[in-house]
Amino acid sequence: MPLAPVILLPGAVLPAALAYGRLLSVLGPDVDAFAKDLELYATDSPPVDYTLDDEVGGVLQAADARGWDRFHLVGYSGGGAAGLAVAARHGDRLLSLALLEPAWAGDWDWSPQHRELWAAQRRMLALPADEFMAEFMRLAVAPGVEPPQQPPGEPAAWMALRPAGISALVRAFDTYALDRVALTSFQGPVYFALGGLSNPDQYGHIAARLGQVFGDYRVEVFDDRHHFDPPHRTEPERLARSLRAVWARSEGPAP
């Protein structure tokens, strides 16, 4: 049976290999999965004119380089937002779309609480670097949930790029026109993994809004998880089973 072709996009913090290492180890030999870093970090600093279309182009280039006419796409956080952009621009290339708490999902039908959260994210951009990451993490978890602490020791060299990268993403979201009508025409199955301890005004709201857009759409709640201990790192076996179920519902080759 043909291998299932899969591209996995990380968020704006961990590099793809670190983000998806555990999931890749459990997917098995019948899945041809490529963990692709964001174009956001392809250079020493984010491009001044960075847009989600840069990520769209990078995904298609990666697929073309592997000879994949159609493929499954998995995206977490900023990578999930990029996945939505791929589905809107080139949905015909996707067999399925798996969204692991996408950081953004267009500018329509925002609740007042979601609108206030985004105002807080924009205010975050003005904070000094040492406060920036703490606020970024606080806004992503539910009230009363303790955000993760910085691990001991010297941070990895790539961490120095993250405040600028996250800022570039937030600015890109503010100016990007995600085509809702194009998304409604997407025919493949769409899966949404939602953490029960994540900020409901962010990720729960996005999950509900996308339920009004996609036809074949399923949400799975991971009750004890939040945005910074996502299932691809903490429950990879369970997520792998869910992804296989999504791929099995697609029109293309499935494991």
mmCIF file of C-alpha atoms in Angstrom:
data_model
loop_
_atom_site.group_PDB
_atom_site.id
_atom_site.type_symbol
_atom_site.label_atom_id
_atom_site.label_comp_id
_atom_site.label_asym_id
_atom_site.label_seq_id
_atom_site.Cartn_x
_atom_site.Cartn_y
_atom_site.Cartn_z
ATOM 1 C CA MET A 1 0.000 0.000 0.000
ATOM 2 C CA PRO A 2 1.369 3.494 -0.834
ATOM 3 C CA LEU A 3 2.856 5.555 1.944
ATOM 4 C CA ALA A 4 0.666 8.297 3.372
ATOM 5 C CA PRO A 5 2.352 11.626 2.458
ATOM 6 C CA VAL A 6 2.214 14.089 5.368
ATOM 7 C CA ILE A 7 3.688 17.538 6.032
ATOM 8 C CA LEU A 8 3.780 18.694 9.660
ATOM 9 C CA LEU A 9 4.151 22.392 10.475
ATOM 10 C CA PRO A 10 5.255 23.535 13.956
ATOM 11 C CA GLY A 11 4.334 26.650 15.880
ATOM 12 C CA ALA A 12 6.432 29.755 16.321
ATOM 13 C CA VAL A 13 8.549 28.447 19.210
ATOM 14 C CA LEU A 14 9.990 24.941 18.790
ATOM 15 C CA PRO A 15 11.771 23.891 15.595
ATOM 16 C CA ALA A 16 9.896 21.216 13.656
ATOM 17 C CA ALA A 17 12.218 18.332 14.570
ATOM 18 C CA LEU A 18 11.850 19.016 18.294
ATOM 19 C CA ALA A 19 8.118 19.681 18.065
ATOM 20 C CA TYR A 20 7.258 16.493 16.189
ATOM 21 C CA GLY A 21 9.976 14.044 17.192
ATOM 22 C CA ARG A 22 7.750 11.913 19.444
ATOM 23 C CA LEU A 23 4.848 11.876 16.996
ATOM 24 C CA LEU A 24 7.105 10.878 14.116
ATOM 25 C CA SER A 25 8.446 7.982 16.173
ATOM 26 C CA VAL A 26 4.971 6.479 16.648
ATOM 27 C CA LEU A 27 3.422 7.109 13.232
ATOM 28 C CA GLY A 28 5.168 4.061 11.826
ATOM 29 C CA PRO A 29 6.856 3.092 8.558
ATOM 30 C CA ASP A 30 3.699 3.330 6.453
ATOM 31 C CA VAL A 31 3.592 7.113 6.852
ATOM 32 C CA ASP A 32 5.960 9.296 4.827
ATOM 33 C CA ALA A 33 5.977 12.333 7.120
ATOM 34 C CA PHE A 34 8.096 15.453 6.778
ATOM 35 C CA ALA A 35 8.348 17.899 9.695
ATOM 36 C CA LYS A 36 8.920 21.246 7.981
ATOM 37 C CA ASP A 37 10.161 24.365 9.730
ATOM 38 C CA LEU A 38 8.293 27.612 9.178
ATOM 39 C CA GLU A 39 9.517 29.938 6.456
ATOM 40 C CA LEU A 40 9.380 32.567 9.198
ATOM 41 C CA TYR A 41 12.774 31.283 10.394
ATOM 42 C CA ALA A 42 14.386 30.573 7.027
ATOM 43 C CA THR A 43 16.673 33.593 7.539
ATOM 44 C CA ASP A 44 18.371 35.215 10.529
ATOM 45 C CA SER A 45 15.387 37.509 11.084
ATOM 46 C CA PRO A 46 11.780 37.480 9.868
ATOM 47 C CA PRO A 47 11.323 39.155 6.472
ATOM 48 C CA VAL A 48 9.973 42.677 6.841
ATOM 49 C CA ASP A 49 7.209 41.828 4.366
ATOM 50 C CA TYR A 50 6.437 38.415 5.868
ATOM 51 C CA THR A 51 2.975 37.012 5.146
ATOM 52 C CA LEU A 52 1.244 33.658 5.507
ATOM 53 C CA ASP A 53 1.617 33.295 1.745
ATOM 54 C CA ASP A 54 5.329 32.718 2.439
ATOM 55 C CA GLU A 55 4.293 29.628 4.404
ATOM 56 C CA VAL A 56 1.881 28.553 1.665
ATOM 57 C CA GLY A 57 4.669 28.733 -0.902
ATOM 58 C CA GLY A 58 7.062 26.843 1.360
ATOM 59 C CA VAL A 59 4.582 24.012 1.902
ATOM 60 C CA LEU A 60 3.905 23.610 -1.817
ATOM 61 C CA GLN A 61 7.621 23.726 -2.601
ATOM 62 C CA ALA A 62 8.278 20.983 -0.032
ATOM 63 C CA ALA A 63 5.493 18.828 -1.485
ATOM 64 C CA ASP A 64 6.682 19.362 -5.063
ATOM 65 C CA ALA A 65 10.246 18.445 -4.097
ATOM 66 C CA ARG A 66 8.913 15.090 -2.872
ATOM 67 C CA GLY A 67 6.731 14.511 -5.915
ATOM 68 C CA TRP A 68 3.500 14.790 -3.896
ATOM 69 C CA ASP A 69 0.576 16.050 -5.964
ATOM 70 C CA ARG A 70 -1.683 15.746 -2.912
ATOM 71 C CA PHE A 71 -0.819 15.288 0.740
ATOM 72 C CA HIS A 72 -2.094 15.461 4.292
ATOM 73 C CA LEU A 73 -1.233 18.623 6.230
ATOM 74 C CA VAL A 74 -0.887 18.904 10.015
ATOM 75 C CA GLY A 75 -0.298 22.295 11.625
ATOM 76 C CA TYR A 76 0.124 23.439 15.214
ATOM 77 C CA SER A 77 -0.408 27.038 16.428
ATOM 78 C CA GLY A 78 1.220 29.327 13.843
ATOM 79 C CA GLY A 79 1.620 26.290 11.613
ATOM 80 C CA GLY A 80 -2.112 25.662 11.966
ATOM 81 C CA ALA A 81 -2.845 29.191 10.768
ATOM 82 C CA ALA A 82 -0.541 28.525 7.818
ATOM 83 C CA GLY A 83 -2.425 25.280 7.179
ATOM 84 C CA LEU A 84 -5.682 27.205 6.904
ATOM 85 C CA ALA A 85 -4.037 29.529 4.384
ATOM 86 C CA VAL A 86 -2.919 26.515 2.317
ATOM 87 C CA ALA A 87 -6.454 25.098 2.422
ATOM 88 C CA ALA A 88 -7.893 28.430 1.271
ATOM 89 C CA ARG A 89 -5.358 28.995 -1.525
ATOM 90 C CA HIS A 90 -4.686 25.448 -2.693
ATOM 91 C CA GLY A 91 -7.262 23.179 -1.103
ATOM 92 C CA ASP A 92 -7.097 20.899 -4.133
ATOM 93 C CA ARG A 93 -3.596 19.849 -3.035
ATOM 94 C CA LEU A 94 -4.733 18.664 0.399
ATOM 95 C CA LEU A 95 -6.090 15.227 1.198
ATOM 96 C CA SER A 96 -6.918 16.323 4.751
ATOM 97 C CA LEU A 97 -6.179 19.098 7.223
ATOM 98 C CA ALA A 98 -5.362 18.553 10.904
ATOM 99 C CA LEU A 99 -5.334 21.671 13.100
ATOM 100 C CA LEU A 100 -3.631 21.499 16.486
ATOM 101 C CA GLU A 101 -4.889 24.712 18.095
ATOM 102 C CA PRO A 102 -4.194 27.113 15.232
ATOM 103 C CA ALA A 103 -3.080 30.501 16.512
ATOM 104 C CA TRP A 104 -5.443 32.379 14.195
ATOM 105 C CA ALA A 105 -8.326 31.590 11.849
ATOM 106 C CA GLY A 106 -9.422 34.679 9.946
ATOM 107 C CA ASP A 107 -11.111 37.903 10.997
ATOM 108 C CA TRP A 108 -14.806 37.027 10.874
ATOM 109 C CA ASP A 109 -17.364 36.391 13.659
ATOM 110 C CA TRP A 110 -15.071 37.254 16.562
ATOM 111 C CA SER A 111 -16.633 37.281 20.022
ATOM 112 C CA PRO A 112 -15.988 40.312 22.271
ATOM 113 C CA GLN A 113 -13.736 38.109 24.424
ATOM 114 C CA HIS A 114 -11.716 36.979 21.412
ATOM 115 C CA ARG A 115 -11.411 40.555 20.227
ATOM 116 C CA GLU A 116 -10.075 41.623 23.637
ATOM 117 C CA LEU A 117 -7.585 38.770 23.643
ATOM 118 C CA TRP A 118 -6.207 39.951 20.324
ATOM 119 C CA ALA A 119 -5.964 43.478 21.652
ATOM 120 C CA ALA A 120 -3.857 42.052 24.488
ATOM 121 C CA GLN A 121 -1.662 40.245 21.961
ATOM 122 C CA ARG A 122 -1.070 43.485 20.097
ATOM 123 C CA ARG A 123 -0.133 45.219 23.363
ATOM 124 C CA MET A 124 2.259 42.337 24.032
ATOM 125 C CA LEU A 125 4.312 43.366 20.999
ATOM 126 C CA ALA A 126 5.575 46.445 22.847
ATOM 127 C CA LEU A 127 6.911 44.516 25.847
ATOM 128 C CA PRO A 128 10.639 43.965 26.443
ATOM 129 C CA ALA A 129 11.890 40.501 25.506
ATOM 130 C CA ASP A 130 12.008 39.144 29.069
ATOM 131 C CA GLU A 131 8.324 40.025 29.620
ATOM 132 C CA PHE A 132 7.188 39.207 26.088
ATOM 133 C CA MET A 133 7.420 35.418 26.295
ATOM 134 C CA ALA A 134 5.787 35.295 29.729
ATOM 135 C CA GLU A 135 2.794 37.276 28.457
ATOM 136 C CA PHE A 136 2.649 35.199 25.282
ATOM 137 C CA MET A 137 2.348 32.029 27.347
ATOM 138 C CA ARG A 138 -0.120 33.529 29.830
ATOM 139 C CA LEU A 139 -2.542 34.516 27.081
ATOM 140 C CA ALA A 140 -2.581 30.992 25.640
ATOM 141 C CA VAL A 141 -3.747 29.110 28.742
ATOM 142 C CA ALA A 142 -7.059 29.166 30.570
ATOM 143 C CA PRO A 143 -7.477 31.465 33.585
ATOM 144 C CA GLY A 144 -6.009 29.827 36.676
ATOM 145 C CA VAL A 145 -3.692 27.549 34.683
ATOM 146 C CA GLU A 146 -0.022 28.094 35.452
ATOM 147 C CA PRO A 147 1.994 28.720 32.288
ATOM 148 C CA PRO A 148 5.136 26.608 31.886
ATOM 149 C CA GLN A 149 8.351 27.897 33.388
ATOM 150 C CA GLN A 150 11.510 28.569 31.436
ATOM 151 C CA PRO A 151 13.691 25.437 31.641
ATOM 152 C CA PRO A 152 16.894 25.836 33.659
ATOM 153 C CA GLY A 153 20.152 26.630 31.957
ATOM 154 C CA GLU A 154 21.037 28.707 28.941
ATOM 155 C CA PRO A 155 18.278 28.880 26.344
ATOM 156 C CA ALA A 156 18.937 27.346 22.933
ATOM 157 C CA ALA A 157 20.384 29.733 20.382
ATOM 158 C CA TRP A 158 17.222 29.602 18.257
ATOM 159 C CA MET A 159 15.161 31.019 21.156
ATOM 160 C CA ALA A 160 16.674 34.447 20.538
ATOM 161 C CA LEU A 161 14.672 34.666 17.293
ATOM 162 C CA ARG A 162 11.327 33.744 18.824
ATOM 163 C CA PRO A 163 10.037 37.113 20.113
ATOM 164 C CA ALA A 164 10.663 38.671 16.689
ATOM 165 C CA GLY A 165 9.134 35.666 14.943
ATOM 166 C CA ILE A 166 6.000 35.652 17.092
ATOM 167 C CA SER A 167 5.635 39.406 16.577
ATOM 168 C CA ALA A 168 5.913 38.966 12.813
ATOM 169 C CA LEU A 169 3.205 36.304 12.919
ATOM 170 C CA VAL A 170 0.816 38.468 14.928
ATOM 171 C CA ARG A 171 1.327 41.337 12.470
ATOM 172 C CA ALA A 172 0.818 38.982 9.531
ATOM 173 C CA PHE A 173 -2.480 37.784 11.003
ATOM 174 C CA ASP A 174 -3.659 41.385 11.266
ATOM 175 C CA THR A 175 -3.188 41.997 7.557
ATOM 176 C CA TYR A 176 -3.901 38.610 5.953
ATOM 177 C CA ALA A 177 -7.159 37.995 4.076
ATOM 178 C CA LEU A 178 -8.096 34.387 4.843
ATOM 179 C CA ASP A 179 -10.810 33.467 2.338
ATOM 180 C CA ARG A 180 -13.741 32.000 4.273
ATOM 181 C CA VAL A 181 -15.663 31.180 1.097
ATOM 182 C CA ALA A 182 -12.708 29.196 -0.257
ATOM 183 C CA LEU A 183 -12.478 27.278 3.012
ATOM 184 C CA THR A 184 -16.153 26.315 2.842
ATOM 185 C CA SER A 185 -15.454 24.606 -0.484
ATOM 186 C CA PHE A 186 -12.706 22.414 0.975
ATOM 187 C CA GLN A 187 -13.868 18.823 0.557
ATOM 188 C CA GLY A 188 -11.380 16.901 2.678
ATOM 189 C CA PRO A 189 -11.791 15.934 6.329
ATOM 190 C CA VAL A 190 -10.686 18.495 8.915
ATOM 191 C CA TYR A 191 -9.595 17.565 12.437
ATOM 192 C CA PHE A 192 -9.133 19.972 15.362
ATOM 193 C CA ALA A 193 -7.233 18.975 18.530
ATOM 194 C CA LEU A 194 -8.229 21.228 21.452
ATOM 195 C CA GLY A 195 -6.626 21.388 24.883
ATOM 196 C CA GLY A 196 -9.070 21.470 27.779
ATOM 197 C CA LEU A 197 -6.736 23.788 29.714
ATOM 198 C CA SER A 198 -6.059 26.188 26.828
ATOM 199 C CA ASN A 199 -7.583 29.662 26.751
ATOM 200 C CA PRO A 200 -11.192 29.053 25.652
ATOM 201 C CA ASP A 201 -11.526 32.604 24.340
ATOM 202 C CA GLN A 202 -8.747 31.810 21.893
ATOM 203 C CA TYR A 203 -8.674 28.152 20.885
ATOM 204 C CA GLY A 204 -12.157 27.089 21.934
ATOM 205 C CA HIS A 205 -13.576 30.065 20.068
ATOM 206 C CA ILE A 206 -11.564 29.226 16.949
ATOM 207 C CA ALA A 207 -12.693 25.585 17.121
ATOM 208 C CA ALA A 208 -16.339 26.650 17.280
ATOM 209 C CA ARG A 209 -16.008 29.187 14.457
ATOM 210 C CA LEU A 210 -14.377 26.681 12.111
ATOM 211 C CA GLY A 211 -17.247 24.311 12.786
ATOM 212 C CA GLN A 212 -19.393 26.783 10.843
ATOM 213 C CA VAL A 213 -17.000 26.668 7.883
ATOM 214 C CA PHE A 214 -15.949 23.089 7.173
ATOM 215 C CA GLY A 215 -18.287 20.256 6.240
ATOM 216 C CA ASP A 216 -16.389 17.143 7.362
ATOM 217 C CA TYR A 217 -15.116 18.538 10.662
ATOM 218 C CA ARG A 218 -14.360 16.906 14.009
ATOM 219 C CA VAL A 219 -13.019 18.317 17.278
ATOM 220 C CA GLU A 220 -11.221 16.156 19.822
ATOM 221 C CA VAL A 221 -10.667 17.573 23.314
ATOM 222 C CA PHE A 222 -7.563 16.588 25.256
ATOM 223 C CA ASP A 223 -8.879 17.446 28.717
ATOM 224 C CA ASP A 224 -5.592 17.696 30.612
ATOM 225 C CA ARG A 225 -3.581 19.536 27.956
ATOM 226 C CA HIS A 226 -2.979 23.167 27.122
ATOM 227 C CA HIS A 227 -1.265 24.986 24.283
ATOM 228 C CA PHE A 228 2.239 24.424 25.638
ATOM 229 C CA ASP A 229 1.934 20.698 26.362
ATOM 230 C CA PRO A 230 0.145 19.751 23.130
ATOM 231 C CA PRO A 231 -0.772 16.174 22.220
ATOM 232 C CA HIS A 232 1.869 15.770 19.516
ATOM 233 C CA ARG A 233 4.446 16.056 22.313
ATOM 234 C CA THR A 234 2.597 14.630 25.332
ATOM 235 C CA GLU A 235 0.108 12.101 23.913
ATOM 236 C CA PRO A 236 1.592 11.156 20.539
ATOM 237 C CA GLU A 237 0.093 7.656 20.468
ATOM 238 C CA ARG A 238 -3.447 8.966 20.940
ATOM 239 C CA LEU A 239 -2.936 11.730 18.411
ATOM 240 C CA ALA A 240 -1.435 9.296 15.911
ATOM 241 C CA ARG A 241 -4.578 7.133 16.153
ATOM 242 C CA SER A 242 -6.750 10.195 15.578
ATOM 243 C CA LEU A 243 -4.700 11.331 12.599
ATOM 244 C CA ARG A 244 -4.873 7.891 11.033
ATOM 245 C CA ALA A 245 -8.653 8.002 11.384
ATOM 246 C CA VAL A 246 -8.709 11.358 9.592
ATOM 247 C CA TRP A 247 -6.448 10.094 6.817
ATOM 248 C CA ALA A 248 -8.627 7.019 6.403
ATOM 249 C CA ARG A 249 -11.605 9.304 5.661
ATOM 250 C CA SER A 250 -9.736 11.183 2.937
ATOM 251 C CA GLU A 251 -9.930 10.437 -0.746
ATOM 252 C CA GLY A 252 -6.248 9.612 -1.094
ATOM 253 C CA PRO A 253 -3.984 6.792 0.090
ATOM 254 C CA ALA A 254 -4.285 6.060 3.777
ATOM 255 C CA PRO A 255 -2.169 3.904 6.084
#
